[in-house]
Coordinates of C-alpha atoms in Angstrom, one line a residue:
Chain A
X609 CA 7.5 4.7 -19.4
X610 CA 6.4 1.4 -19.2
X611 CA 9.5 -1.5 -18.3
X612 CA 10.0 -4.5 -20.6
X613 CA 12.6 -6.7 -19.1
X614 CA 14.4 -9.8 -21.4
X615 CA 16.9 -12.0 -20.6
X616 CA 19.6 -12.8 -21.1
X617 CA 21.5 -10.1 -22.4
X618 CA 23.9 -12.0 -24.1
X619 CA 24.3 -15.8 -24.3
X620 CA 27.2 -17.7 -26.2
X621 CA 25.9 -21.2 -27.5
X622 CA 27.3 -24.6 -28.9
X623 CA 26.1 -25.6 -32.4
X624 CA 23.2 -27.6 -32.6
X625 CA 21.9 -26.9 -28.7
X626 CA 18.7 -24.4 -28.7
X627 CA 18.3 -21.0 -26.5
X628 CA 15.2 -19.7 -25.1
X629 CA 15.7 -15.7 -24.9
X630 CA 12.6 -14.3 -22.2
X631 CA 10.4 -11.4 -22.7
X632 CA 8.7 -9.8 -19.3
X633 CA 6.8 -6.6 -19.1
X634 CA 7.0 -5.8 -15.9
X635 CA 3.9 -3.4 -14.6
X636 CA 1.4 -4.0 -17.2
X637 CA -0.4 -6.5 -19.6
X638 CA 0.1 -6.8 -22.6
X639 CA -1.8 -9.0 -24.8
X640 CA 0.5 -8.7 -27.9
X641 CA 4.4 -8.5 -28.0
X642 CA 6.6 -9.0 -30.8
X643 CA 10.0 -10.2 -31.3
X644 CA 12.6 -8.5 -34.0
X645 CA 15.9 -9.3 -35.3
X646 CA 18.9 -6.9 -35.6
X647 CA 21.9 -7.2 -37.9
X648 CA 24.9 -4.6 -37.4
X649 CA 24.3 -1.0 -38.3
X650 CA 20.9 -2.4 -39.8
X651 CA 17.1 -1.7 -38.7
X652 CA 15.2 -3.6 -36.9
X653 CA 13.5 -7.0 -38.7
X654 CA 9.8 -7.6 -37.3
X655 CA 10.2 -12.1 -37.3
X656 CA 6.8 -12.6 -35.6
X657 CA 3.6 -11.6 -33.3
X658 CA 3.1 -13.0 -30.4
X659 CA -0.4 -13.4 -29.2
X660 CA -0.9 -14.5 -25.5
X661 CA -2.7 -18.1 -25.6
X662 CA -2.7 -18.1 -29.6
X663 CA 0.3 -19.4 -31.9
X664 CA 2.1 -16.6 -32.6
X665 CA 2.2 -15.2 -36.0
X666 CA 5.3 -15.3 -38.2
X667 CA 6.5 -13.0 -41.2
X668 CA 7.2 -14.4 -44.5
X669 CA 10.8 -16.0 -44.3
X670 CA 11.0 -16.9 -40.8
X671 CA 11.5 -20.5 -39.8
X672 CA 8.3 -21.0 -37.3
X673 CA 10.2 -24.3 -36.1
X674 CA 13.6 -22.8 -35.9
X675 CA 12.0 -20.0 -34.2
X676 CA 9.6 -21.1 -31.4
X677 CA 7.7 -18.6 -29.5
X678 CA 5.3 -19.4 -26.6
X679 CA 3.3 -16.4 -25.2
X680 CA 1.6 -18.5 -22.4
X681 CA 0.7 -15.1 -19.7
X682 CA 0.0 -11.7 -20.1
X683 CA 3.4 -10.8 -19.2
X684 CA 5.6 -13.5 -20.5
X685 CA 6.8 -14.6 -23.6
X686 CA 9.5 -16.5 -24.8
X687 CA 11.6 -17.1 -28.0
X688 CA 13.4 -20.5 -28.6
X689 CA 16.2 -20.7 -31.3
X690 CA 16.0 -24.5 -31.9
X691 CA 19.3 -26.2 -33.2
X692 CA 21.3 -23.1 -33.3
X693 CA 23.5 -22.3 -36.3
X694 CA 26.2 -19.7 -36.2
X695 CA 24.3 -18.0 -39.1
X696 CA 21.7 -17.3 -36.2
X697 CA 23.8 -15.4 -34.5
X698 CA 22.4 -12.1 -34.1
X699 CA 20.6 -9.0 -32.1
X700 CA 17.7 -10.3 -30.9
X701 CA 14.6 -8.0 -29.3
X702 CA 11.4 -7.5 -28.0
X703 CA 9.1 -5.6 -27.6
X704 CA 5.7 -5.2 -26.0
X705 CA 2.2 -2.6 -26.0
X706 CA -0.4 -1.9 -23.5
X707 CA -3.8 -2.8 -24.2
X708 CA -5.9 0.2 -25.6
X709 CA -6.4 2.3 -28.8
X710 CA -3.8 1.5 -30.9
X711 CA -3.2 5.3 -31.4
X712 CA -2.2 6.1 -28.6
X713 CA -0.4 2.9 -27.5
X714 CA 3.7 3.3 -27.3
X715 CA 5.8 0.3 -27.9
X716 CA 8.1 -0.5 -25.6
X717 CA 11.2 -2.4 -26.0
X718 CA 13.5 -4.7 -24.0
X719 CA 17.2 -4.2 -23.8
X720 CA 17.7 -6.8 -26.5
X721 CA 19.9 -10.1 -26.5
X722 CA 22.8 -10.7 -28.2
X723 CA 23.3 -14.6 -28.9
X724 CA 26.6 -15.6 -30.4
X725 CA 26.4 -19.6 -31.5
X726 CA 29.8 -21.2 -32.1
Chain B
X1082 CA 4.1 -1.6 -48.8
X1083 CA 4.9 1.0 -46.5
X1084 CA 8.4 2.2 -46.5
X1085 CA 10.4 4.1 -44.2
X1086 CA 13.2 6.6 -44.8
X1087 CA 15.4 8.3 -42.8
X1088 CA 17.8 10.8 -43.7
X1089 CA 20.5 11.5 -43.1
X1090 CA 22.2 8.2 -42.7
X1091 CA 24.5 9.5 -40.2
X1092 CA 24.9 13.3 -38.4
X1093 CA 28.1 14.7 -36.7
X1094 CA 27.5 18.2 -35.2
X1095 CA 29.4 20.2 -32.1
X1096 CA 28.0 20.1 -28.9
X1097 CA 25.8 22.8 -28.2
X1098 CA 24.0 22.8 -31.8
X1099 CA 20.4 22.4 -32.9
X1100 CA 19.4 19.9 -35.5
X1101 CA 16.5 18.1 -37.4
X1102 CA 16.5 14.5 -38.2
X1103 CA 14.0 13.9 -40.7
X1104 CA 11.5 10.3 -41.5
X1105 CA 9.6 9.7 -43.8
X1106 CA 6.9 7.2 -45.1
X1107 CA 5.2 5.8 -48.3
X1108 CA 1.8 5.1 -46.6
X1109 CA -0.1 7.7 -44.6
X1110 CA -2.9 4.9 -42.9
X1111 CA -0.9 4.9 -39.8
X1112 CA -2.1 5.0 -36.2
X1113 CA 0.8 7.0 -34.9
X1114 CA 4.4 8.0 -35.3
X1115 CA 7.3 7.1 -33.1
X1116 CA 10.6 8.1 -32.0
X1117 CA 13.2 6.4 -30.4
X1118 CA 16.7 6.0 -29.2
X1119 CA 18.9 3.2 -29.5
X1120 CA 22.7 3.3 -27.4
X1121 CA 24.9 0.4 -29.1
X1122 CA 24.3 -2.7 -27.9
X1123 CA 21.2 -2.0 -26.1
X1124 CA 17.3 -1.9 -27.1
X1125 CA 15.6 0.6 -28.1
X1126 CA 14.2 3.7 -25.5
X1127 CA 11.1 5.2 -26.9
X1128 CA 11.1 9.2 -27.1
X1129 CA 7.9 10.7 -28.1
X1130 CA 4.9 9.1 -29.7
X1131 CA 2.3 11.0 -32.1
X1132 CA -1.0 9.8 -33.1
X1133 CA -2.2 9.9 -36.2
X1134 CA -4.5 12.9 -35.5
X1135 CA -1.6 15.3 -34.1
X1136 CA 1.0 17.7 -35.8
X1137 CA 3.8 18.0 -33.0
X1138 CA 5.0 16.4 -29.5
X1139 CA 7.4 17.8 -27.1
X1140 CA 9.5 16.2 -24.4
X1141 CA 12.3 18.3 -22.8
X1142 CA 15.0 19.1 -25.8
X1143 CA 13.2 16.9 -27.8
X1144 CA 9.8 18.1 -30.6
X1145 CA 8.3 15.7 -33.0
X1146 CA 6.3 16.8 -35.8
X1147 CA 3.7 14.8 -37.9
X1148 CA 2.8 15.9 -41.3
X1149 CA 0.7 13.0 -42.2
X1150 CA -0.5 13.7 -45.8
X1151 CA 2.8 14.5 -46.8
X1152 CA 4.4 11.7 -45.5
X1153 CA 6.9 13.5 -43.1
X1154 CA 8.0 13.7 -39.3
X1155 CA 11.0 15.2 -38.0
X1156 CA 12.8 15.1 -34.6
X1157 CA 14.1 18.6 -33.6
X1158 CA 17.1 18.3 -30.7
X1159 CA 17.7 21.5 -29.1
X1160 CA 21.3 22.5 -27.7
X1161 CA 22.6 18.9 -28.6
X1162 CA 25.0 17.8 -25.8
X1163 CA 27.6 14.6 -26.2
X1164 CA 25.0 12.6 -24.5
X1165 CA 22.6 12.9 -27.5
X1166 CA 25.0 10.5 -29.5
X1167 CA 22.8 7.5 -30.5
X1168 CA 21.2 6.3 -33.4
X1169 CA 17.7 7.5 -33.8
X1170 CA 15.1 5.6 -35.3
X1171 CA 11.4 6.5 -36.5
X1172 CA 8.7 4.0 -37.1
X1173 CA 5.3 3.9 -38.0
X1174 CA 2.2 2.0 -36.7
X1175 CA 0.5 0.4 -40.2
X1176 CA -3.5 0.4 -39.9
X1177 CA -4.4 -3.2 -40.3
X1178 CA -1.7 -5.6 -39.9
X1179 CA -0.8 -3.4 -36.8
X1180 CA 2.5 -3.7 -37.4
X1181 CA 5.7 -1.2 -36.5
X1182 CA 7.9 0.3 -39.8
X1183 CA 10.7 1.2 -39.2
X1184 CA 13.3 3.4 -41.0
X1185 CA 17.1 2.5 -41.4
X1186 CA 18.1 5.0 -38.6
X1187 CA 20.0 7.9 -38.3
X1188 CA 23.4 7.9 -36.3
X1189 CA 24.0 11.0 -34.3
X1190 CA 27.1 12.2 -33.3
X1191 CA 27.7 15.2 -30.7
X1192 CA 31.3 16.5 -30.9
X1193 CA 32.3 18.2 -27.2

Protein backbone atom coordinates (compact mmCIF):
# COMPACT_ATOMS: atom_id res chain seq x y z
CA UNK A 1 0.00 0.00 0.00
CA UNK A 2 0.67 3.32 -0.55
CA UNK A 3 2.93 5.26 2.65
CA UNK A 4 1.54 8.54 4.22
CA UNK A 5 4.08 9.82 6.62
CA UNK A 6 3.08 12.70 9.52
CA UNK A 7 4.93 14.19 12.02
CA UNK A 8 5.37 14.46 14.84
CA UNK A 9 3.93 11.68 16.50
CA UNK A 10 3.36 13.24 19.55
CA UNK A 11 4.09 16.82 20.68
CA UNK A 12 3.49 18.38 24.22
CA UNK A 13 2.75 22.22 23.98
CA UNK A 14 2.54 25.46 26.18
CA UNK A 15 -0.86 27.27 26.21
CA UNK A 16 -1.28 29.88 23.87
CA UNK A 17 1.90 28.84 21.43
CA UNK A 18 0.57 27.15 18.04
CA UNK A 19 1.77 23.57 16.41
CA UNK A 20 2.09 22.78 12.86
CA UNK A 21 1.45 18.75 12.67
CA UNK A 22 2.95 17.62 8.78
CA UNK A 23 1.24 15.38 6.37
CA UNK A 24 3.67 13.65 3.54
CA UNK A 25 2.64 10.94 1.12
CA UNK A 26 5.57 9.61 0.29
CA UNK A 27 5.46 7.66 -3.37
CA UNK A 28 2.55 9.28 -4.96
CA UNK A 29 0.45 12.48 -5.53
CA UNK A 30 -2.16 13.27 -4.18
CA UNK A 31 -4.27 16.15 -5.01
CA UNK A 32 -6.62 15.89 -2.03
CA UNK A 33 -5.85 14.89 1.70
CA UNK A 34 -7.85 15.39 4.63
CA UNK A 35 -7.22 15.83 8.20
CA UNK A 36 -9.55 14.15 11.11
CA UNK A 37 -9.78 14.38 14.73
CA UNK A 38 -9.92 11.50 17.30
CA UNK A 39 -11.22 11.55 20.75
CA UNK A 40 -10.70 8.27 23.11
CA UNK A 41 -12.44 5.11 22.13
CA UNK A 42 -14.41 7.48 19.57
CA UNK A 43 -14.42 7.41 15.58
CA UNK A 44 -12.72 9.36 13.58
CA UNK A 45 -14.03 13.30 13.09
CA UNK A 46 -13.52 14.46 9.28
CA UNK A 47 -12.38 18.70 10.36
CA UNK A 48 -11.46 19.58 6.75
CA UNK A 49 -10.35 18.99 2.91
CA UNK A 50 -7.38 19.91 1.84
CA UNK A 51 -6.98 20.85 -1.74
CA UNK A 52 -3.41 21.38 -3.09
CA UNK A 53 -3.09 25.22 -4.10
CA UNK A 54 -6.84 25.87 -2.99
CA UNK A 55 -8.00 26.92 0.68
CA UNK A 56 -8.93 23.95 2.09
CA UNK A 57 -12.42 23.16 2.95
CA UNK A 58 -13.64 23.03 6.54
CA UNK A 59 -16.76 21.11 8.15
CA UNK A 60 -19.39 22.86 9.95
CA UNK A 61 -17.90 23.56 13.55
CA UNK A 62 -14.46 23.73 12.87
CA UNK A 63 -12.48 26.95 13.70
CA UNK A 64 -10.84 27.66 10.01
CA UNK A 65 -8.47 30.22 12.09
CA UNK A 66 -7.77 28.01 14.99
CA UNK A 67 -7.21 25.30 12.48
CA UNK A 68 -4.92 26.39 9.59
CA UNK A 69 -4.10 24.05 6.90
CA UNK A 70 -1.75 24.86 3.95
CA UNK A 71 -1.63 22.14 1.17
CA UNK A 72 1.06 24.05 -0.89
CA UNK A 73 2.60 20.51 -3.08
CA UNK A 74 1.24 17.55 -4.17
CA UNK A 75 2.70 15.73 -1.34
CA UNK A 76 2.66 18.05 1.55
CA UNK A 77 0.23 19.40 3.67
CA UNK A 78 0.21 20.88 6.94
CA UNK A 79 -2.10 21.58 9.93
CA UNK A 80 -1.47 24.47 12.34
CA UNK A 81 -3.35 24.57 15.74
CA UNK A 82 -3.09 28.41 16.34
CA UNK A 83 -3.11 29.53 20.16
CA UNK A 84 -3.42 26.09 21.52
CA UNK A 85 -5.89 25.40 24.30
CA UNK A 86 -5.70 22.30 26.41
CA UNK A 87 -9.30 21.56 25.15
CA UNK A 88 -7.39 20.93 21.80
CA UNK A 89 -5.66 18.40 22.95
CA UNK A 90 -6.44 15.48 21.04
CA UNK A 91 -5.70 12.52 18.25
CA UNK A 92 -4.99 14.22 15.35
CA UNK A 93 -4.71 12.35 11.62
CA UNK A 94 -4.34 12.36 8.14
CA UNK A 95 -5.03 10.95 5.49
CA UNK A 96 -4.44 11.03 1.84
CA UNK A 97 -5.85 9.35 -1.93
CA UNK A 98 -4.33 8.79 -5.22
CA UNK A 99 -5.56 10.49 -8.08
CA UNK A 100 -8.11 8.35 -10.18
CA UNK A 101 -11.66 6.98 -10.05
CA UNK A 102 -12.85 7.56 -6.93
CA UNK A 103 -14.09 3.91 -6.82
CA UNK A 104 -11.34 2.40 -6.82
CA UNK A 105 -9.12 4.90 -4.89
CA UNK A 106 -8.06 3.62 -1.12
CA UNK A 107 -7.44 6.09 1.58
CA UNK A 108 -4.50 5.97 3.15
CA UNK A 109 -3.75 7.18 6.55
CA UNK A 110 -0.77 8.54 8.50
CA UNK A 111 0.18 7.24 11.87
CA UNK A 112 -1.57 10.06 13.54
CA UNK A 113 -0.36 12.74 16.15
CA UNK A 114 -1.14 12.95 19.47
CA UNK A 115 -0.72 16.72 20.84
CA UNK A 116 -1.12 17.19 24.51
CA UNK A 117 -1.28 21.28 25.25
CA UNK A 118 -0.70 22.21 28.93
CA UNK B 1 -27.16 11.96 6.16
CA UNK B 2 -25.30 8.88 5.84
CA UNK B 3 -24.75 6.97 8.95
CA UNK B 4 -22.60 4.39 9.83
CA UNK B 5 -23.00 1.47 12.28
CA UNK B 6 -21.01 -1.00 13.49
CA UNK B 7 -21.84 -3.84 15.59
CA UNK B 8 -20.75 -5.16 17.85
CA UNK B 9 -19.20 -2.48 19.91
CA UNK B 10 -16.64 -4.64 21.19
CA UNK B 11 -15.74 -8.70 20.46
CA UNK B 12 -13.66 -11.07 22.72
CA UNK B 13 -13.22 -14.58 21.17
CA UNK B 14 -10.23 -17.42 21.79
CA UNK B 15 -7.57 -17.57 19.57
CA UNK B 16 -8.08 -19.87 16.88
CA UNK B 17 -11.91 -18.75 16.15
CA UNK B 18 -13.72 -17.39 13.16
CA UNK B 19 -15.83 -14.31 13.33
CA UNK B 20 -17.86 -11.60 11.39
CA UNK B 21 -17.80 -7.99 12.19
CA UNK B 22 -20.60 -6.53 10.68
CA UNK B 23 -21.20 -2.34 9.10
CA UNK B 24 -23.63 -0.98 8.08
CA UNK B 25 -24.93 2.30 6.29
CA UNK B 26 -28.08 4.57 5.85
CA UNK B 27 -27.18 5.67 2.25
CA UNK B 28 -26.26 3.19 -0.53
CA UNK B 29 -24.71 6.30 -3.25
CA UNK B 30 -21.35 5.22 -2.17
CA UNK B 31 -18.21 4.74 -4.37
CA UNK B 32 -16.80 2.02 -2.34
CA UNK B 33 -16.54 0.38 1.07
CA UNK B 34 -13.56 0.19 3.34
CA UNK B 35 -11.97 -1.72 5.96
CA UNK B 36 -9.38 -0.97 8.20
CA UNK B 37 -7.32 -1.50 11.27
CA UNK B 38 -6.46 0.72 13.91
CA UNK B 39 -3.57 -0.57 16.89
CA UNK B 40 -3.97 2.04 19.89
CA UNK B 41 -2.30 4.96 19.49
CA UNK B 42 -1.48 4.63 16.01
CA UNK B 43 -3.37 5.58 12.55
CA UNK B 44 -5.35 3.72 10.83
CA UNK B 45 -3.96 0.53 8.29
CA UNK B 46 -6.35 0.03 5.45
CA UNK B 47 -7.48 -3.74 4.82
CA UNK B 48 -9.55 -4.32 1.86
CA UNK B 49 -11.40 -1.82 -0.29
CA UNK B 50 -14.67 -2.66 -2.34
CA UNK B 51 -16.15 -0.61 -5.02
CA UNK B 52 -19.41 0.10 -5.23
CA UNK B 53 -20.03 -2.37 -8.14
CA UNK B 54 -18.52 -5.57 -6.18
CA UNK B 55 -20.00 -8.20 -3.63
CA UNK B 56 -16.76 -9.55 -1.80
CA UNK B 57 -12.78 -8.86 -1.41
CA UNK B 58 -10.28 -11.17 0.00
CA UNK B 59 -6.84 -10.57 1.47
CA UNK B 60 -5.19 -13.49 3.25
CA UNK B 61 -7.51 -14.30 6.56
CA UNK B 62 -9.40 -11.48 5.80
CA UNK B 63 -13.11 -11.39 3.14
CA UNK B 64 -15.19 -8.35 2.87
CA UNK B 65 -18.56 -8.48 1.53
CA UNK B 66 -20.75 -5.60 -0.02
CA UNK B 67 -24.41 -5.86 -0.05
CA UNK B 68 -25.10 -2.39 -1.34
CA UNK B 69 -28.91 -2.19 -1.60
CA UNK B 70 -29.26 -3.46 1.68
CA UNK B 71 -26.98 -1.46 3.31
CA UNK B 72 -24.54 -4.11 4.73
CA UNK B 73 -20.77 -5.25 4.61
CA UNK B 74 -19.13 -7.52 6.92
CA UNK B 75 -15.42 -8.42 7.61
CA UNK B 76 -15.04 -12.21 7.98
CA UNK B 77 -11.44 -13.15 10.00
CA UNK B 78 -10.61 -16.66 9.67
CA UNK B 79 -8.59 -18.69 12.52
CA UNK B 80 -8.29 -15.35 14.56
CA UNK B 81 -4.81 -15.30 16.26
CA UNK B 82 -3.83 -12.65 19.28
CA UNK B 83 -2.45 -10.52 16.74
CA UNK B 84 -5.84 -9.76 15.23
CA UNK B 85 -6.63 -7.60 18.51
CA UNK B 86 -7.43 -4.03 17.17
CA UNK B 87 -10.25 -2.03 16.69
CA UNK B 88 -11.81 -2.37 13.28
CA UNK B 89 -13.41 0.25 11.53
CA UNK B 90 -15.58 0.40 8.20
CA UNK B 91 -16.25 3.53 6.22
CA UNK B 92 -17.86 4.52 3.32
CA UNK B 93 -17.00 6.83 0.36
CA UNK B 94 -20.32 9.35 0.01
CA UNK B 95 -20.98 10.13 -3.86
CA UNK B 96 -20.79 13.92 -4.07
CA UNK B 97 -19.20 15.55 -1.24
CA UNK B 98 -16.55 12.64 -1.59
CA UNK B 99 -16.24 12.34 1.74
CA UNK B 100 -15.27 9.13 4.09
CA UNK B 101 -18.19 7.73 6.89
CA UNK B 102 -17.10 6.15 9.22
CA UNK B 103 -18.69 3.80 11.78
CA UNK B 104 -17.88 3.91 15.70
CA UNK B 105 -15.65 0.81 15.37
CA UNK B 106 -15.54 -2.51 16.65
CA UNK B 107 -12.88 -3.50 19.29
CA UNK B 108 -11.51 -6.98 18.76
CA UNK B 109 -10.12 -9.04 21.28
CA UNK B 110 -8.20 -12.46 20.59
CA UNK B 111 -7.80 -14.54 23.80
CA UNK B 112 -4.50 -16.95 23.47
Amino acid sequence: GAVVSQHPSWVICKSGTSVKIECRSLDFQATTMFWYRQFPKQSLMLMATSNEGSKATYEQGVEKDKFLINHASLTLSTLTVTSAHPEDSSFYICSARRAGPLANTEAFFGQGTRLTVV
Amino acid sequence: KQEVTQIPAALSVPEGENLVLNCSFTDSAIYNLQWFRQDPGKGLTSLLLIQSSQREQTSGRLNASLDKSSGRSTLYIAASQPGDSATYLCAVLIQGAQKLVFGQGTRLTINP
